[in-house]
mmCIF file of C-alpha atoms in Angstrom:
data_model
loop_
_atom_site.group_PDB
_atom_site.id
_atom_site.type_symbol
_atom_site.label_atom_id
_atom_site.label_comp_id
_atom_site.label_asym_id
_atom_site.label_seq_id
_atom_site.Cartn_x
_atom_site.Cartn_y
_atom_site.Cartn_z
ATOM 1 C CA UNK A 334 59.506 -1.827 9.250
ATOM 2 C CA UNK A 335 61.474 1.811 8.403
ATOM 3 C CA UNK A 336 64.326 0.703 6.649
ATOM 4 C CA UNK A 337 67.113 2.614 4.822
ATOM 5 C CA UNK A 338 69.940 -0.012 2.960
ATOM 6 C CA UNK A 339 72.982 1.503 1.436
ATOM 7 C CA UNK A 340 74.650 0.789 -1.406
ATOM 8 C CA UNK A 341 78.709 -1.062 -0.878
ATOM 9 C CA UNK A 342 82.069 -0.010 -0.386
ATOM 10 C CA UNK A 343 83.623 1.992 -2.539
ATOM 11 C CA UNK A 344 87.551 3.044 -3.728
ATOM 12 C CA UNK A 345 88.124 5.851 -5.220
ATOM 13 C CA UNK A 346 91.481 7.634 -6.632
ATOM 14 C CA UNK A 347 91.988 11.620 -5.140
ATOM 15 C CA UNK A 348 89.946 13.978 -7.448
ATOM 16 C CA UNK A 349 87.568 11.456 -8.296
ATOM 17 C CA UNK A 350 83.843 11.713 -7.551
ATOM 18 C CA UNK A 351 81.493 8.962 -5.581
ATOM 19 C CA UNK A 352 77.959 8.491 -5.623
ATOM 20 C CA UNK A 353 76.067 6.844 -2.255
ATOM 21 C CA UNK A 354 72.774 5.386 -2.328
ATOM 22 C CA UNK A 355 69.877 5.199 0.275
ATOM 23 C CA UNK A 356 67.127 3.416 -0.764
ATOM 24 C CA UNK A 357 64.017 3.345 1.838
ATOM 25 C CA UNK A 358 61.554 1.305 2.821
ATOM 26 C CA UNK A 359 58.388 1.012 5.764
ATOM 27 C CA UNK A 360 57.402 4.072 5.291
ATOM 28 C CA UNK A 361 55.974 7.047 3.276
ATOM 29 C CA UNK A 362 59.380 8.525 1.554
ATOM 30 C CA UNK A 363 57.832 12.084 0.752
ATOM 31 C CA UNK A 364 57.081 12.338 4.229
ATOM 32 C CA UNK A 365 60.410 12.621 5.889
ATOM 33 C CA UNK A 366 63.692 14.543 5.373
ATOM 34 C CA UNK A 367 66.949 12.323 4.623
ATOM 35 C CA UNK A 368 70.049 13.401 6.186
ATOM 36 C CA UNK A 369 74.005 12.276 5.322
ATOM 37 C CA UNK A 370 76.265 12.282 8.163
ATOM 38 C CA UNK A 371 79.782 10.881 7.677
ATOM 39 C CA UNK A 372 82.518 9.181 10.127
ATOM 40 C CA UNK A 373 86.155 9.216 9.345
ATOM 41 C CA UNK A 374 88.027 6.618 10.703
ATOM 42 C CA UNK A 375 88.282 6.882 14.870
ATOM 43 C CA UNK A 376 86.247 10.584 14.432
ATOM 44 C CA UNK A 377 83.338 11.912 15.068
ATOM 45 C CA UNK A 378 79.724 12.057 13.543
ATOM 46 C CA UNK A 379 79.733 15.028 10.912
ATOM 47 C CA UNK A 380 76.894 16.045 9.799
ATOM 48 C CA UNK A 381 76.772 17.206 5.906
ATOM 49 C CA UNK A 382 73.526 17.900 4.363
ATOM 50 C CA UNK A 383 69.839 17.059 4.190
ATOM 51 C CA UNK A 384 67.263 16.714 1.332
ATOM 52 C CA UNK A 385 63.253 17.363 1.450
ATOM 53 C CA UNK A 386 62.092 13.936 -0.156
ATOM 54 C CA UNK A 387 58.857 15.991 -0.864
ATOM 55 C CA UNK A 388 60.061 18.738 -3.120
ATOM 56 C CA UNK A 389 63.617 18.696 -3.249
ATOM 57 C CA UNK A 390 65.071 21.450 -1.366
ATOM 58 C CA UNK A 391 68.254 20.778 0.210
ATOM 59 C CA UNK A 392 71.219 22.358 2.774
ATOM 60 C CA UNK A 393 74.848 21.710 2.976
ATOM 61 C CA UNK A 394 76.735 22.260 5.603
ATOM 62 C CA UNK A 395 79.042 25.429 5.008
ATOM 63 C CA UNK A 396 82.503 22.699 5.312
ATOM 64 C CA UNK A 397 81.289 20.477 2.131
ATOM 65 C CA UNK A 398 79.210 23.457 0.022
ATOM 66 C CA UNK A 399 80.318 23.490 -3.595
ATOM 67 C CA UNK A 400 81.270 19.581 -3.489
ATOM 68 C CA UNK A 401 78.340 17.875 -2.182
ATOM 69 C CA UNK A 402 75.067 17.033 -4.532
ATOM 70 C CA UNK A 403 72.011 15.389 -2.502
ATOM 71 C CA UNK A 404 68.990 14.550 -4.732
ATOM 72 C CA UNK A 405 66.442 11.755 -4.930
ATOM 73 C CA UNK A 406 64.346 9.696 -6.483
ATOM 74 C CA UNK A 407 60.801 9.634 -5.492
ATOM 75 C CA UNK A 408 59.714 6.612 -7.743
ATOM 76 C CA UNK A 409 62.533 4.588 -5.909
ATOM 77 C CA UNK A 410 62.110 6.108 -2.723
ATOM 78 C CA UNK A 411 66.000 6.150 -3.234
ATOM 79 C CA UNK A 412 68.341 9.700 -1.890
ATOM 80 C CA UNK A 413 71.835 10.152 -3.519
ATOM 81 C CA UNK A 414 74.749 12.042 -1.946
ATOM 82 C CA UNK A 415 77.216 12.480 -4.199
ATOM 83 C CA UNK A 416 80.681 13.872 -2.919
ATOM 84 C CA UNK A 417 83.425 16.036 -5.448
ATOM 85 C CA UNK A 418 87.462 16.071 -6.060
ATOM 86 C CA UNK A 419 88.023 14.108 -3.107
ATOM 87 C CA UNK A 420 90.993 13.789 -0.804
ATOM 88 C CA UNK A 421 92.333 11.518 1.285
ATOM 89 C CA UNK A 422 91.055 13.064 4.310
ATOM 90 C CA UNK A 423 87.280 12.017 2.722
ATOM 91 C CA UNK A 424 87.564 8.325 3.786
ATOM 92 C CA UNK A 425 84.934 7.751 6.178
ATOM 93 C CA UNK A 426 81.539 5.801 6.466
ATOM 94 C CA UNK A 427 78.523 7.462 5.391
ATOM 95 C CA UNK A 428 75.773 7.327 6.478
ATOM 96 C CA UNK A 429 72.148 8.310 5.651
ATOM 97 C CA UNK A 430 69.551 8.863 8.246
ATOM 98 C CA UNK A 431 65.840 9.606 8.308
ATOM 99 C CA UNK A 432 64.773 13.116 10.396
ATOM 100 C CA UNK A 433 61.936 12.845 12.323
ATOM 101 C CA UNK A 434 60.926 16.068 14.616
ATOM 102 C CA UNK A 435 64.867 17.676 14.721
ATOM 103 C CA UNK A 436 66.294 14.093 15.290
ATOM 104 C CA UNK A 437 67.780 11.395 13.154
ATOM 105 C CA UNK A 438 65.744 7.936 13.941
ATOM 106 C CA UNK A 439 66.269 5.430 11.678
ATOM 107 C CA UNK A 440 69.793 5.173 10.095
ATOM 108 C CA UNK A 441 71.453 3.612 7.372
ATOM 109 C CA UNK A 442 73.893 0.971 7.668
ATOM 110 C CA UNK A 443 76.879 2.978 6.331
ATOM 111 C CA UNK A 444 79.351 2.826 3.680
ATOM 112 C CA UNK A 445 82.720 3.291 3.678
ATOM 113 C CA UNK A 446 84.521 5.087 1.275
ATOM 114 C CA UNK A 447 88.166 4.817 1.142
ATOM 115 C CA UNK A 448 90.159 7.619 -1.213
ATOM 116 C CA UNK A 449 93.433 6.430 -1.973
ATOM 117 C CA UNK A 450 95.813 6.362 -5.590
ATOM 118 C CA UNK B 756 79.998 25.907 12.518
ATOM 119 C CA UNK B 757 82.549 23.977 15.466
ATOM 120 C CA UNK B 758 81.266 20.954 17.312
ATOM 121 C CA UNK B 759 79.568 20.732 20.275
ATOM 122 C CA UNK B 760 82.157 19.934 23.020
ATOM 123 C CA UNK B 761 81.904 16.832 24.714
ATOM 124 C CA UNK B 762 84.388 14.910 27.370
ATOM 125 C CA UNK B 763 86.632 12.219 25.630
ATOM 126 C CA UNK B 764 85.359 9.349 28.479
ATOM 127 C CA UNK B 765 83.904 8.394 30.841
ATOM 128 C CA UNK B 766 84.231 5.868 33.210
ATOM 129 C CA UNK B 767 81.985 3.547 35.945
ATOM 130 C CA UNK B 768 81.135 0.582 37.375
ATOM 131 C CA UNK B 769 78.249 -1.750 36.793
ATOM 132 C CA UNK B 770 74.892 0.022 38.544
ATOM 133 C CA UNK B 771 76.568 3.198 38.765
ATOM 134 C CA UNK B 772 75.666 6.402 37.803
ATOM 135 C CA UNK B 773 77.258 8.613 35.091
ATOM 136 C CA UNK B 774 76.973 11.700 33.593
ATOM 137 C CA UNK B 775 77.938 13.406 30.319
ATOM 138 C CA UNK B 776 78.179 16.724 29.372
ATOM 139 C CA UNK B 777 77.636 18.379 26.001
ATOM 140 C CA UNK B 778 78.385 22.422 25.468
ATOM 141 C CA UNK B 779 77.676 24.366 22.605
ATOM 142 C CA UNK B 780 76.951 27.681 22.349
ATOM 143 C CA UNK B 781 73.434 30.022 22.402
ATOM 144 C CA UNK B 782 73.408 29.730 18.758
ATOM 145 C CA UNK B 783 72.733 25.872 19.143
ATOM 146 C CA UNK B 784 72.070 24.226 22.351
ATOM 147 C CA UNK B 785 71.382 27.153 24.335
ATOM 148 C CA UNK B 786 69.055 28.823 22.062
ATOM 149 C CA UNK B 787 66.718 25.002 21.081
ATOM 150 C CA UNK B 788 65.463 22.695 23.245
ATOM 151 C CA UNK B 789 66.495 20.110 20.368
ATOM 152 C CA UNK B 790 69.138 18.307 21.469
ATOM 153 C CA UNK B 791 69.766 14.645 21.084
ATOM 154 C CA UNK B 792 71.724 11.457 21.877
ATOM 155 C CA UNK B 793 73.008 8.907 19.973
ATOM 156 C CA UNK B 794 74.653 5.631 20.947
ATOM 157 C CA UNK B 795 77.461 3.710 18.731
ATOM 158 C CA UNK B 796 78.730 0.815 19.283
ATOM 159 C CA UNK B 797 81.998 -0.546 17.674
ATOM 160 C CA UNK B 798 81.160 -0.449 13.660
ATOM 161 C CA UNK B 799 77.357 0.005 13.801
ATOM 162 C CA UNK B 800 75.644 2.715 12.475
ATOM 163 C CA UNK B 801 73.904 5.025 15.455
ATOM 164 C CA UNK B 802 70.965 4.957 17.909
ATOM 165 C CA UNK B 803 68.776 7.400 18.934
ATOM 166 C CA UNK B 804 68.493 7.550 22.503
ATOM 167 C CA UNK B 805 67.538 10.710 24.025
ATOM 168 C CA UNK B 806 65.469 13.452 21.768
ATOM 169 C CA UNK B 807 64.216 16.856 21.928
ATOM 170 C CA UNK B 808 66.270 17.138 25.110
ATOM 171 C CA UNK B 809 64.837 14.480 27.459
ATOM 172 C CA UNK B 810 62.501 12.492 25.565
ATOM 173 C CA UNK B 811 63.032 8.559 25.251
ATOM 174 C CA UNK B 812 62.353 6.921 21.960
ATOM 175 C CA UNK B 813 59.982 3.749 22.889
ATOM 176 C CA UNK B 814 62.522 0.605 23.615
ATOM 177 C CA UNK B 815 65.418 2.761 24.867
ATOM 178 C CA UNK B 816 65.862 1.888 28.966
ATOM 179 C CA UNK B 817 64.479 4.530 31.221
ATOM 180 C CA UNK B 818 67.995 4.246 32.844
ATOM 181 C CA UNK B 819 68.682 7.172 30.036
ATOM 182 C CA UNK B 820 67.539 10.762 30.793
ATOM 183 C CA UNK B 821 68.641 14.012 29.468
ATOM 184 C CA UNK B 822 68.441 17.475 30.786
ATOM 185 C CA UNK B 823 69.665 21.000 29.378
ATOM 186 C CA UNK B 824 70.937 23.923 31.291
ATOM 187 C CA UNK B 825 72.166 27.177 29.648
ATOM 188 C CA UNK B 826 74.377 26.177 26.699
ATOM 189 C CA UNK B 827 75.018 22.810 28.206
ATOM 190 C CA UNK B 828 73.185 19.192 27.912
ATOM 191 C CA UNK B 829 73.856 16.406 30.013
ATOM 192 C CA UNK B 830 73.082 12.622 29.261
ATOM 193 C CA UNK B 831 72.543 10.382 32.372
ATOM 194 C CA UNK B 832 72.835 6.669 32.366
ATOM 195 C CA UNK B 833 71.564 5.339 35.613
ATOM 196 C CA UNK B 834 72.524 2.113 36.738
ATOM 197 C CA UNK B 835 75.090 1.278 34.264
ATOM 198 C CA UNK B 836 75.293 -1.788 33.084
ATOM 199 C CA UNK B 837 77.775 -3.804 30.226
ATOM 200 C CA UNK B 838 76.053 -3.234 27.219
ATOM 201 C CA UNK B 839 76.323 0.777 27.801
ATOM 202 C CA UNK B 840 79.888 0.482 26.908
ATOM 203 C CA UNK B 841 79.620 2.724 23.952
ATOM 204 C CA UNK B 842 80.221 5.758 22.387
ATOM 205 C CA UNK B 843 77.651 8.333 23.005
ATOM 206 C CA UNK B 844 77.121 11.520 20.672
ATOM 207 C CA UNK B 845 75.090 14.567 20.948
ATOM 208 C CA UNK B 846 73.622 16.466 18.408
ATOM 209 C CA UNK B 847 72.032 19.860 18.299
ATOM 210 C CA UNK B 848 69.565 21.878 15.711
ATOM 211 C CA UNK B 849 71.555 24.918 14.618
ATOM 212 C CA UNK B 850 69.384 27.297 12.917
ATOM 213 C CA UNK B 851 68.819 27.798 9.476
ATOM 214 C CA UNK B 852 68.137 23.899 8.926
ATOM 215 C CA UNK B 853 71.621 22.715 10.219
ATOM 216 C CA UNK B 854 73.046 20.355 12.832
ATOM 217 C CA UNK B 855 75.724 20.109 14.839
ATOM 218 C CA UNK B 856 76.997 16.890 16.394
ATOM 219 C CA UNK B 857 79.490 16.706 19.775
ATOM 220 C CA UNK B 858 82.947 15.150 19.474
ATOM 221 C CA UNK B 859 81.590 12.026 21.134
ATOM 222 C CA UNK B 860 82.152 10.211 24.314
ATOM 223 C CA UNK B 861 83.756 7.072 24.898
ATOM 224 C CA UNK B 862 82.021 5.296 28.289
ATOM 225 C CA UNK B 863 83.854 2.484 29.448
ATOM 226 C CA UNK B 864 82.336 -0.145 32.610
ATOM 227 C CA UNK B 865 85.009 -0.805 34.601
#
């Protein structure tokens, strides 16, 4: 069965960096985009970038260009998001999420990121 | 790029009917029939419900429909019932390989 498992919580001090993992399973990895959408506590789905597992190519949305870095590894079937200088106001759960067609169907099970000194 | 615009809640009783509305504008929903629904419940990740405007994944209730007028989609949950008690999300292809998701929808059952 599609699965996507994400790696734990994290803590992180303002300015630092994190890294999220998404490694899948169930299916053909190169065959699907991967997606990162992230929650904030009480707020709504925001959607922040996608990779092509095949070759690569990615898009940001315009609110988290220049900080975010999506990139994968094929022999893991694993996708990265990795978020810059963060601020408070970047504590949320992430989440990945597998595109099929123009919809998300199989998600992650999140992992919340809390930015605090 | 702003979110699509969705009411806060919604309310019903059990077997009731309910309706709600997501607008965007013709650069999103109005100009892709690619619109779809998502349910949450309390910390879990999200579920697919509705796709590609009205299309049901297989093993989400046909008590779920979705429809699209203009700049505006609608979800419809037929015949309520407890475990609807959600939040519900929409989500729209924006061009140029983006999304757009709605501020979300808290339905309650009275």
């Amino acid at each position: 069965q599609v699965q996507l498992v994400q790696s734990g919580a994290e803590v992180e001090e303002p300015g630092a960096s994190l890294k999220v993992s998404c490694k899948t399973s169930g299916y053909t990895f190169t065959n699907y985009a991967v997606h990162w959408v992230r929650q904030a506590p009480g707020q709504r789905l925001e959607w922040m970038g996608w990779i092509n597992a095949d070759n690569g190519d990615t898009k940001y949305s315009q609110r988290f260009q220049g900080r975010v870095t999506i990139t994968r590894d094929t022999s893991a079937s694993t996708v990265y998001m990795e978020l810059r200088s963060l601020r408070s106001e970047d504590t949320a759960v992430y989440y990945c999420a597998r595109r099929s067609s123009e919809n998300f169907d199989y998600w992650g099970q999140g992992t919340l990121v809390t930015v605090s000194s | 790029q702003s979110a699509l615009t969705q009411p806060a809640s919604v309310s019903g009783s059990p077997g009731q009917s309910i309706t709600i509305s997501c607008t965007g504008t013709s650069s999103d929903v109005g100009n892709y029939d690619l619109v779809s629904w998502y349910q949450q419940h309390p910390g879990k990740a999200p579920k697919l419900m509705i796709y590609d405007v009205s299309k049901r994944p297989s093993g989400v209730a046909n008590r779920f429909s979705g429809s699209k007028s203009g700049n505006t989609a609608s979800l419809t949950i037929s015949g309520l019932q407890a475990e609807d008690e959600a939040d519900y999300y929409c989500c729209s292809y924006a061009g140029t390989t983006t999304y757009v998701f709605g501020t979300g929808t808290r339905v309650t059952v009275l």
